[in-house]
Every structure is written in structure tokens, then in C-alpha cells.
Coordinates of C-alpha atoms and ligand atoms in Angstrom, one line a residue:
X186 CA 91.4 -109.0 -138.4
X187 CA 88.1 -107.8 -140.7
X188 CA 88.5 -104.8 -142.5
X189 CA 85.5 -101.9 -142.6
X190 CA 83.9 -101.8 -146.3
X191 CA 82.9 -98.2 -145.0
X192 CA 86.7 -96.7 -143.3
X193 CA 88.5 -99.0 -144.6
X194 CA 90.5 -99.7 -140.9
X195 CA 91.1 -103.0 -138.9
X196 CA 89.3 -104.1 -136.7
X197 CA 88.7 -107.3 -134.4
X198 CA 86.3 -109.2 -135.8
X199 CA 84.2 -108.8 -132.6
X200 CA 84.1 -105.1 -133.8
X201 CA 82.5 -105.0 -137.2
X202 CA 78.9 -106.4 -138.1
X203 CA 77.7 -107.5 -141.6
X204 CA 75.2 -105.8 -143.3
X205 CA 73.7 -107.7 -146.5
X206 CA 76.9 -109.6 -146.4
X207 CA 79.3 -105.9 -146.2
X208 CA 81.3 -106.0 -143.2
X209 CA 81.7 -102.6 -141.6
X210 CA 82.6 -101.2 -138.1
X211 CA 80.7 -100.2 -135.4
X212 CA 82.0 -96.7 -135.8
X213 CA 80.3 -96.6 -139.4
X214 CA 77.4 -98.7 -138.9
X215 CA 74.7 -95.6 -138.0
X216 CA 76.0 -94.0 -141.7
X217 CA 76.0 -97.0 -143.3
X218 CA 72.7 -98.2 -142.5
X219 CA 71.4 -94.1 -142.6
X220 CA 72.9 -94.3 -146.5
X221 CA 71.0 -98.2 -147.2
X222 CA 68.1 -96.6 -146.1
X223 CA 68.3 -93.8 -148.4
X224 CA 69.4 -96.6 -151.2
X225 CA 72.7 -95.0 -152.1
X226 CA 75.6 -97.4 -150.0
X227 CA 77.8 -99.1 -151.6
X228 CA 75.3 -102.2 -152.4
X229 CA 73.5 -100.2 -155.3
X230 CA 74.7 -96.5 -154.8
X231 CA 77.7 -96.3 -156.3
X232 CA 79.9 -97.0 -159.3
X233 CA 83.6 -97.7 -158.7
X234 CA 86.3 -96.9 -161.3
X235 CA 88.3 -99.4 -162.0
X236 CA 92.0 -100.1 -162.0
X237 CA 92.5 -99.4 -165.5
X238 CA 90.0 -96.5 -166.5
X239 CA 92.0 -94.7 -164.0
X240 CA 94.9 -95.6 -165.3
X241 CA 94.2 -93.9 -168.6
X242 CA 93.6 -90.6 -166.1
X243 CA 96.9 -90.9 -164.3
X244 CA 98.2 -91.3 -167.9
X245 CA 96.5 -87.8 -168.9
X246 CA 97.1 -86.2 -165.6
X247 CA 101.1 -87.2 -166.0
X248 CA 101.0 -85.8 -169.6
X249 CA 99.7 -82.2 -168.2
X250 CA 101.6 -82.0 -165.6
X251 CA 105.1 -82.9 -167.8
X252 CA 104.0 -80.5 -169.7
X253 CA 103.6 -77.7 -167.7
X254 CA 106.8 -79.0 -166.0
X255 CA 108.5 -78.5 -169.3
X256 CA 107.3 -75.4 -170.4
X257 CA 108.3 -73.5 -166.6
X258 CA 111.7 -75.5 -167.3
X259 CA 112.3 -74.3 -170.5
X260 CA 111.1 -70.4 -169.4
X261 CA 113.2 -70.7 -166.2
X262 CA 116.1 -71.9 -168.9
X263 CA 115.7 -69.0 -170.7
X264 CA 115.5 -66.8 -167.9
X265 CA 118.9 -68.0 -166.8
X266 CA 119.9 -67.6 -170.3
X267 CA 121.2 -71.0 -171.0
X268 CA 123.0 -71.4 -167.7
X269 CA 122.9 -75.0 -166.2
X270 CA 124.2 -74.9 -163.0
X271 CA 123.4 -76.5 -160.7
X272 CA 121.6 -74.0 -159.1
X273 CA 119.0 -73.5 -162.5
X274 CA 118.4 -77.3 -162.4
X275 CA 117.5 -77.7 -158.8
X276 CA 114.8 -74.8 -159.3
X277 CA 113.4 -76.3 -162.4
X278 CA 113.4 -80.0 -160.1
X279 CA 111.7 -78.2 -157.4
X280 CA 109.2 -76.4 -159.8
X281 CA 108.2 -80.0 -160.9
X282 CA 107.8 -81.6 -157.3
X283 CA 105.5 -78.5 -156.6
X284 CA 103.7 -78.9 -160.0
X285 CA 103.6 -82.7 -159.0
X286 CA 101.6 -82.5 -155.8
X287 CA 99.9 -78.7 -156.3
X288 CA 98.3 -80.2 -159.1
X289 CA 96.2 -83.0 -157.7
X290 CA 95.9 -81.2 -154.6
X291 CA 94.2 -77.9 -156.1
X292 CA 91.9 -80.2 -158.5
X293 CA 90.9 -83.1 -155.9
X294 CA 90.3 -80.2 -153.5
X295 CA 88.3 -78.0 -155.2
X296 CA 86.3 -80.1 -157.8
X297 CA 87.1 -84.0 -156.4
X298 CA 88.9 -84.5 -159.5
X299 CA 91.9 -83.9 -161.8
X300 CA 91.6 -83.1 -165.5
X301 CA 92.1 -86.9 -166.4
X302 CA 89.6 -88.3 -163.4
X303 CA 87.1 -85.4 -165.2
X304 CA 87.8 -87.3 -168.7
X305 CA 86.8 -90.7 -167.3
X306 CA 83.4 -88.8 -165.3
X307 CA 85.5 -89.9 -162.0
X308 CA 84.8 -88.4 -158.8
X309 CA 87.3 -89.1 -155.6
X310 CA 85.0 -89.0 -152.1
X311 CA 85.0 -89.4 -149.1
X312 CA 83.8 -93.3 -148.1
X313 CA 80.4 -91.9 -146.7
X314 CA 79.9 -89.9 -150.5
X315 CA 80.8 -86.5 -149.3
X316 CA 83.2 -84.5 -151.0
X317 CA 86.8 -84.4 -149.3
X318 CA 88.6 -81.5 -148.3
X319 CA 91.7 -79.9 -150.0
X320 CA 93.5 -81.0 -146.7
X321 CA 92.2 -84.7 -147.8
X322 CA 93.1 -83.6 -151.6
X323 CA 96.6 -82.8 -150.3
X324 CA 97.4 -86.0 -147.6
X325 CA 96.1 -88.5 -150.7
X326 CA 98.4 -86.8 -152.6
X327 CA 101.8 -87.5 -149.9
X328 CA 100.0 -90.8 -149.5
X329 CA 100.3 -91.5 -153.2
X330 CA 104.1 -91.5 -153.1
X331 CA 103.4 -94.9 -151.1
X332 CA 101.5 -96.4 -153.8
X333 CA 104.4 -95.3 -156.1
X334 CA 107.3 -96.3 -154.2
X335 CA 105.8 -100.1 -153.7
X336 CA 106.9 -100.4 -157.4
X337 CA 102.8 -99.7 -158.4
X338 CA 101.7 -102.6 -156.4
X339 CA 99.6 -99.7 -154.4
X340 CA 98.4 -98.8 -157.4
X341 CA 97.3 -102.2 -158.5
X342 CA 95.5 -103.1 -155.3
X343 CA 92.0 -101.2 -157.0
X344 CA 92.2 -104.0 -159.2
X345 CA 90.9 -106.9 -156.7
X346 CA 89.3 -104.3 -153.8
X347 CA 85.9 -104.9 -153.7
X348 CA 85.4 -101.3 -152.9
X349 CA 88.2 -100.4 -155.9
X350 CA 90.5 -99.0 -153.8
X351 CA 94.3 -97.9 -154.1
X352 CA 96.7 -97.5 -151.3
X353 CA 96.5 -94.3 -150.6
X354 CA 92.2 -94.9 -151.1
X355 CA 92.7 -96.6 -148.1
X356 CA 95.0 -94.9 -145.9
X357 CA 93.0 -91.7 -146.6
X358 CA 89.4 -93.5 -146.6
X359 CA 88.7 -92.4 -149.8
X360 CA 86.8 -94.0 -152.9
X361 CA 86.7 -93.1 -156.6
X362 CA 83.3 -93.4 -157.9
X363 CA 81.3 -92.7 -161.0
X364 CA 80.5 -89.0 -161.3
Ligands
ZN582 ZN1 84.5 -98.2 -140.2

């Protein structure tokens, strides 16, 4: 199997054709080639963050969200006025799972990047450079518990992709790129 550069799918290797030594698909070959005539593919156009710059962002982005997490936990406390039932901790759980995933998908959709992406002058895209779509924003988000539940090794894999690219980069054919 030979993987597109450009979608980031499988194909046959009867399927995909090199360009300059980038294999990509037939599917993506008219954009590719559109974009290396305009000079901004993926041989000089753009800048991938790495594994580690992002992980400084994730490290920010986790801070915030905590945060906020805590302070609606502590409000919700009070509200209930220091009741712990059972009841008062499964809202303040649920208020974090919704902070948890409305967070990067309101930021990712609406600006291509969280607060701590912003910090590092990282942009998420689509492969082709275009921005993605809150529904993208949302299904990298669900995609991302993937990357989380194979004990980080999803995570990890933008450390040795060419293209710098996570797990759930690559199940939602998306790159992170130098704003
Ligand atoms: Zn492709």
C-alpha cells in the first residue's frame, strides 16, 4: 500500500504517482500539481509544527480548559450548596466533557486554532491549505480521543510523519502548519 502525501488514504501503489519524489493519489494529483504551480505545496509552501511545539499548546489548551472546568465546578458546588451527590458530580463531569470538546471545536472552527495553537503561530488546515470547517473542527476533535486512548502513541506519530501529522491529522486529512 502507498499512502497520499496530499489525503493522507491508502492506496494501491498502481493508484498514486510521485511528484518531485511526494507520492500522492490520483484523486489529489490536479490540486497538488495546481498548488506546485502556484509554489505553495508541501515541497516549499508550508511549515509543519512539530511534535513538541504542539505539545507545549496541548499543554496550554489543557491548562484553560481545567480551569474553566474548575471554576463552573466550583460555581455549580456552590449552587448546590455543598451537596455532593451524586447527582452534582455527574453535572460538573458532564460540564467538563462539554468544555473538553466545545473548546477545540468552537476555536478550530472558527479561527483554525485553539488559544495554545495561537501561542505557537499554529494553524490546523485542511491538506490542500484551506481552512476546515467547524464540522471538521468538531470530527478532529471525537477523532482525537483515538490518539488519546492509544496511550499517546497517536499523538507521537507527528514526530516521524513527513507531513507532521497526528492520528486524528490523518483520519481527518488535516495538517498543522505555520501560521
Ligand atoms: Zn489523495
Amino acid at each position: 500500500m502507498a499512502v497520499c502525501a496530499e489525503c493522507g488514504q491508502n492506496f494501491l501503489p498502481d493508484n498514486v504517482v510521485a511528484i518531485q519524489g511526494v507520492t500522492v493519489c490520483g484523486g489529489c494529483k490536479p490540486g497538488y500539481l495546481k498548488r506546485l504551480q502556484e509554489g505553495s505545496a508541501a515541497a516549499g509552501g508550508f511549515q509543519y509544527k512539530g511534535f513538541w511545539t504542539r505539545f507545549v499548546a496541548k499543554f496550554v489548551d489543557g491548562l484553560i480548559t481545567q480551569v474553566a472546568g474548575m471554576l463552573i465546578g466550583v460555581a455549580v458546588g456552590v449552587a448546590a450548596g455543598g451537596n455532593q451527590s451524586f447527582a452534582v458530580v455527574g453535572i460538573e463531569m458532564l460540564i467538563g466533557l462539554v468544555i473538553g470538546f466545545s473548546y477545540p471545536i468552537f476555536f478550530n472552527g472558527r479561527y483554525g486554532a485553539t488559544p495554545g495553537k495561537m501561542m505557537i503561530g499554529a494553524r490546523i488546515v485542511n491538506a490542500d491549505g484551506t481552512p476546515i470547517s467547524y464540522a471538521k473542527a468538531a470530527g478532529r476533535a471525537f477523532s482525537e480521543i483515538l490518539s488519546a486512548l492509544t496511550l499517546l502513541f497517536g499523538y507521537m506519530m507527528a514526530g516521524w510523519d513527513p507531513q507532521k501529522r497526528a492520528l486524528h491529522d490523518r483520519i481527518c486529512g488535516t495538517i498543522v502548519i505555520q501560521k
